[in-house]
Short mmCIF file of C-alpha atoms in Angstrom, two decimals:
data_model
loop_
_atom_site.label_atom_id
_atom_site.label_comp_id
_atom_site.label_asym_id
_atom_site.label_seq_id
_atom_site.Cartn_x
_atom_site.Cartn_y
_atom_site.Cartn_z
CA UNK A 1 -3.69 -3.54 -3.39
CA UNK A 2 -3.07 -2.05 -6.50
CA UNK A 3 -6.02 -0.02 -6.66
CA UNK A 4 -6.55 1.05 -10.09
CA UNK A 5 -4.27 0.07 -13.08
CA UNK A 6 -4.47 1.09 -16.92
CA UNK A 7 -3.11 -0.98 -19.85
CA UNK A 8 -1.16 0.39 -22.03
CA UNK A 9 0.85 4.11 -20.57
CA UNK A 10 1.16 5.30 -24.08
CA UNK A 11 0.19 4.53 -27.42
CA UNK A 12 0.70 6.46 -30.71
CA UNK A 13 -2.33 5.70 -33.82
CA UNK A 14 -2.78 6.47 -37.26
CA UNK A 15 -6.01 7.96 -38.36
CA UNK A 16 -8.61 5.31 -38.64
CA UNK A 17 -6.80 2.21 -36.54
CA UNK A 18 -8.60 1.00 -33.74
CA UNK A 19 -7.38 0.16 -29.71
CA UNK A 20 -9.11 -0.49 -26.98
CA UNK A 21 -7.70 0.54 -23.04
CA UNK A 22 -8.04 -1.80 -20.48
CA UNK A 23 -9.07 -0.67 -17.29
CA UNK A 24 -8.62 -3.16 -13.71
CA UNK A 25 -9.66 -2.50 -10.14
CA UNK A 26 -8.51 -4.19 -7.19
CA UNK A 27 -10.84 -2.56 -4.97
CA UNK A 28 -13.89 -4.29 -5.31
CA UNK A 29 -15.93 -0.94 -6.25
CA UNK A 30 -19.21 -1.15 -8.14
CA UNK A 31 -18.88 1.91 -10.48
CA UNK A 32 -16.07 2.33 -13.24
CA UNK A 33 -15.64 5.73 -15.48
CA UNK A 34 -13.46 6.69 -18.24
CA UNK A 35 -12.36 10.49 -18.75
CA UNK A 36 -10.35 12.03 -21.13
CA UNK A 37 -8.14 15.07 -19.33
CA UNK A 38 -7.02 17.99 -22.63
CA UNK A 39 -4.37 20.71 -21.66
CA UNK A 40 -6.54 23.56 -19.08
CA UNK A 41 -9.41 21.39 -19.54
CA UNK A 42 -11.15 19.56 -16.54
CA UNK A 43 -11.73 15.73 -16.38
CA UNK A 44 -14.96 15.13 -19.04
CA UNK A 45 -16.38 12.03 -18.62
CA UNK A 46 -16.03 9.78 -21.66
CA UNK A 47 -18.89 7.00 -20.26
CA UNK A 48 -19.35 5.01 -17.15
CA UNK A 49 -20.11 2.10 -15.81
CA UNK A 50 -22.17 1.22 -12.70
CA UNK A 51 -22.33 -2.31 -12.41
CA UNK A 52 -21.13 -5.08 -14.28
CA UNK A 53 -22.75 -5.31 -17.63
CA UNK A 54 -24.02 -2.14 -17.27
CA UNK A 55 -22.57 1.11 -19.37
CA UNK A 56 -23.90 4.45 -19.89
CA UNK A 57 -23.06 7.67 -21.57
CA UNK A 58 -21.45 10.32 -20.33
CA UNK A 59 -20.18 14.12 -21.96
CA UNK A 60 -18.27 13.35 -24.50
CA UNK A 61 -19.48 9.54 -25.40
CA UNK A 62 -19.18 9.67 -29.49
CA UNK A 63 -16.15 7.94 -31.39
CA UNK A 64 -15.94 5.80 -27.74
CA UNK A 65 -17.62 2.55 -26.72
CA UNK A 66 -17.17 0.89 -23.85
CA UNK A 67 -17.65 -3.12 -22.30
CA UNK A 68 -17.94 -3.88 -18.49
CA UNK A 69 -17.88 -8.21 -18.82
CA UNK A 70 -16.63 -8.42 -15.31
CA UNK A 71 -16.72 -6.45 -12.10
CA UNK A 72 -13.05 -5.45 -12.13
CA UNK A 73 -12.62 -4.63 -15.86
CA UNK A 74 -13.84 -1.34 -17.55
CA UNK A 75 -12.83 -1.46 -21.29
CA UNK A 76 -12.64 2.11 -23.28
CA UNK A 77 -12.53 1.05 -27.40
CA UNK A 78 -11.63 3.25 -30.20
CA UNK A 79 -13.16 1.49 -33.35
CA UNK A 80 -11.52 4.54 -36.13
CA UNK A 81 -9.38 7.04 -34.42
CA UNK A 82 -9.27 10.85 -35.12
CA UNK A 83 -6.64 13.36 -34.10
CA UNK A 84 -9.29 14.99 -31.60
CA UNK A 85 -8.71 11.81 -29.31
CA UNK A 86 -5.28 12.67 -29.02
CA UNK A 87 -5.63 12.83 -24.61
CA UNK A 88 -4.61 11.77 -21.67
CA UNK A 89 -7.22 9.20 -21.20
CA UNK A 90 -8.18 8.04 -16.95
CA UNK A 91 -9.92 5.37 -15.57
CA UNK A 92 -11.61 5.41 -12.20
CA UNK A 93 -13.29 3.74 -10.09
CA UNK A 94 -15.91 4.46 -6.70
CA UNK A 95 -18.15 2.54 -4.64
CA UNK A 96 -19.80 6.05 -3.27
CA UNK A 97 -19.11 9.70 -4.60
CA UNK A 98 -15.18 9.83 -4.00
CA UNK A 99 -13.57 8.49 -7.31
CA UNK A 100 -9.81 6.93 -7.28
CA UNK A 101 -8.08 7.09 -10.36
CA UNK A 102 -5.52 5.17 -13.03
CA UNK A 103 -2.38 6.41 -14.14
CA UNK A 104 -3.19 7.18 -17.42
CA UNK A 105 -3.02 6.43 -20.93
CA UNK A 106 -1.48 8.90 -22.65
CA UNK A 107 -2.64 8.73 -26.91
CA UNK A 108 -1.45 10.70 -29.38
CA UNK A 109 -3.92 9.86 -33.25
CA UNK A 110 -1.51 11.07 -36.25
CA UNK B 1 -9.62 29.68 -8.71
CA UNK B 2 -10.63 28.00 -11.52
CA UNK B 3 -9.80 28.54 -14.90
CA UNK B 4 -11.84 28.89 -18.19
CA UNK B 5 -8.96 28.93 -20.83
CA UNK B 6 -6.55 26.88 -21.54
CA UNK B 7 -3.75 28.41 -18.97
CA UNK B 8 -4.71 27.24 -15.54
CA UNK B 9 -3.99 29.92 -12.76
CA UNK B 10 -1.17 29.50 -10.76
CA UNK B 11 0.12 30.05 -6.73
CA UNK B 12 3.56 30.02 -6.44
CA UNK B 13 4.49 29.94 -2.44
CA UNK B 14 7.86 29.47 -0.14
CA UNK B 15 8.94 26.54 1.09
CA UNK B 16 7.41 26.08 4.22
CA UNK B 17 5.03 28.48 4.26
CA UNK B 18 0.82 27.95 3.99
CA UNK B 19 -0.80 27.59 0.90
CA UNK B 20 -4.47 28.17 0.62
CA UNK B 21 -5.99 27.40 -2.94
CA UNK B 22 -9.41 28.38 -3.75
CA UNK B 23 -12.53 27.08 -5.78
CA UNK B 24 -15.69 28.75 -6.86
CA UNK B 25 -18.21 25.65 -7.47
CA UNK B 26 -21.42 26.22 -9.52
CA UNK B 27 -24.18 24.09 -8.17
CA UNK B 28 -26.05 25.74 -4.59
CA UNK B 29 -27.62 21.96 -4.34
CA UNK B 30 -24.37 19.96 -4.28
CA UNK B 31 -23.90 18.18 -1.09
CA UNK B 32 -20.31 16.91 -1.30
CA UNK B 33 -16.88 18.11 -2.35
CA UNK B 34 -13.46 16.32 -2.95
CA UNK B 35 -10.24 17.90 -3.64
CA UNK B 36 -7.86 16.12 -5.52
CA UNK B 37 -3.82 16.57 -6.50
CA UNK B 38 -2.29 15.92 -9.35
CA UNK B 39 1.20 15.28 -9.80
CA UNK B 40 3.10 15.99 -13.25
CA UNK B 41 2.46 12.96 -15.28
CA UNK B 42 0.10 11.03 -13.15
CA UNK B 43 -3.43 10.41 -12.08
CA UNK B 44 -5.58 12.28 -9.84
CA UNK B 45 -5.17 11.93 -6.28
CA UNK B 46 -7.68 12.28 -3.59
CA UNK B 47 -6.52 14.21 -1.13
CA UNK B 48 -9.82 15.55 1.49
CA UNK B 49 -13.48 15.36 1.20
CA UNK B 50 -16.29 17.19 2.81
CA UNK B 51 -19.96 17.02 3.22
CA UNK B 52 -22.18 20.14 3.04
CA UNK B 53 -23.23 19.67 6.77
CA UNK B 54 -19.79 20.98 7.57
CA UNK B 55 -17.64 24.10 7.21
CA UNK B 56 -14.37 22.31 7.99
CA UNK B 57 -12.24 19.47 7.79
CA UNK B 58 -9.10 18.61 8.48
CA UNK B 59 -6.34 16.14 7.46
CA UNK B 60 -2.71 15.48 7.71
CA UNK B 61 -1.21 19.31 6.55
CA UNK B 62 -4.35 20.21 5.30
CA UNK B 63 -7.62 21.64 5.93
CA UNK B 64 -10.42 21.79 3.35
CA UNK B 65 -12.89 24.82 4.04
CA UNK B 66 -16.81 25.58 2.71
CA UNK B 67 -18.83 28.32 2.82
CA UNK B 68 -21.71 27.37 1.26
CA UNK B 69 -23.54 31.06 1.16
CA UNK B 70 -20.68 32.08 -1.64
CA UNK B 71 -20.41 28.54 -2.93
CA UNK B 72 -16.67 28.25 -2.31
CA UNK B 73 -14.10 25.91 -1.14
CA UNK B 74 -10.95 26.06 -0.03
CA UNK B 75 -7.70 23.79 0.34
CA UNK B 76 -5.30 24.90 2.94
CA UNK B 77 -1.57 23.10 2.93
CA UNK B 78 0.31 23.72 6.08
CA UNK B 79 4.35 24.06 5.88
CA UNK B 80 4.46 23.38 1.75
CA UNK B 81 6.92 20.88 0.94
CA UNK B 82 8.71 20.85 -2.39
CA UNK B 83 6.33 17.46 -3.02
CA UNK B 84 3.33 19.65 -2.97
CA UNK B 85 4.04 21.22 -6.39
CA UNK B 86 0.73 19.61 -8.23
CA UNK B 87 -2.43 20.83 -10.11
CA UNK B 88 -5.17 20.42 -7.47
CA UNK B 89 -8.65 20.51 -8.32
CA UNK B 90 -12.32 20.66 -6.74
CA UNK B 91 -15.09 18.22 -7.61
CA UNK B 92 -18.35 18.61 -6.49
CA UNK B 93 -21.47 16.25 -6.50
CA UNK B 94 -24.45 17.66 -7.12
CA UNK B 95 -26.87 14.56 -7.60
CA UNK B 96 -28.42 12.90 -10.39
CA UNK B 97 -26.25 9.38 -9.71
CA UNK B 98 -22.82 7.88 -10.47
CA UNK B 99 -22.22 10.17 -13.32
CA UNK B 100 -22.51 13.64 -11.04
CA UNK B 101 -19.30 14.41 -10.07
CA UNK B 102 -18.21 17.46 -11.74
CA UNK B 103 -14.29 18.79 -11.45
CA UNK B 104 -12.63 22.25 -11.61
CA UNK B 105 -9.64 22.70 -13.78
CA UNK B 106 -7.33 23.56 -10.95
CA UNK B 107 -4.68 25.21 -9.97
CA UNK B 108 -1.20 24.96 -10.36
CA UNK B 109 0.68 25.15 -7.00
CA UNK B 110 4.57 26.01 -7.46
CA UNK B 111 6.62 25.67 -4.62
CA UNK B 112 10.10 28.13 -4.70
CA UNK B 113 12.89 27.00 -2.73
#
């Protein structure tokens, strides 16, 4: 099992480009989040996902969407990038209230 | 404890000795609480969880604590090993569906030879 993996581990923008993170899960769970993590800042939850073809908002939704087209895939798109995304962006995912986590993407927006 | 800036608090320990780490949560009604550790450069960990109906658990080197009448939680590491050294956090769930698990900011645990 790989549990939870995140495509790409870095990625540097311009102001304005677009990307979108992929986001797989090995595990089988129904629910899927994204958070972005700042420096002395908790996990804020970006949206989430709790079934497939199902997404919701969560703190900090705008300048974010999101796609959940299959069970094991959580998508996190940028569609114009601004230096206050510059984060360390996580994926995770839970079938009950414990939530496993990605590695990370870590984007820097110029 | 937790922090509020942007300079998380920090518990620096000997090798070998206990390390308890502390965190104030906010909601009376939450019912369940996870710590997690987080290791320079990686994802969050889970590490222990516990349900309100209990004032104790324990795990392999560590023992998560509740006392629910001052809302606070506690993470005790026996014999800290050099590949303790993490930021470890609290989340609590507190209802409302998938979205309400809510995390601390943590603590940064620094382990001196």
């Amino acid at each position: 099992n790989a549990g939870v993996t995140q495509t790409p581990k870095f990625r540097v923008l311009k102001t304005g480009q677009s990307m979108t993170l992929l986001c797989a899960q090995d595990m089988n769970h129904e629910y899927m989040y994204w958070y972005r993590q700042d420096p002395g800042m908790g996990l804020r939850l970006i949206h989430y996902s709790v079934g497939e073809g199902t997404t919701a908002k969560g703190e900090v939704p705008d300048g974010y969407n999101v796609s959940r087209l299959k069970k094991q895939n959580f998508l996190l798109g940028l569609e114009s990038a601004a230096p206050s995304q510059t984060s360390v962006y996580f994926c995770a995912s839970s079938w009950g209230y414990a939530q496993y986590f990605g590695p990370g993407t870590r984007l820097t927006v110029t | 404890g937790e922090s509020v800036g942007l300079h998380l608090p920090t518990l620096s320990v000997q090798e070998g000795d206990n390390s308890i780490i502390n965190c104030a949560y906010s909601n009376s009604a939450s019912d369940y609480f996870i710590w997690y550790k987080q290791e320079s450069g990686k994802g969050p960990q889970f590490i222990i969880d516990i349900r309100s109906n209990m004032d104790k658990r324990q795990g392999q080197r560590v023992t998560v604590l509740l006392n629910k009448t001052v809302k606070h939680l506690s993470l005790q590491i026996a014999a800290t090993q050099p590949g303790d050294s993490a930021v470890y956090f609290c989340a609590e769930y507190s209802g409302g569906g998938a979205d309400g698990l809510t995390f601390g900011k943590g603590t940064h645990l620094i382990i001196q030879p």
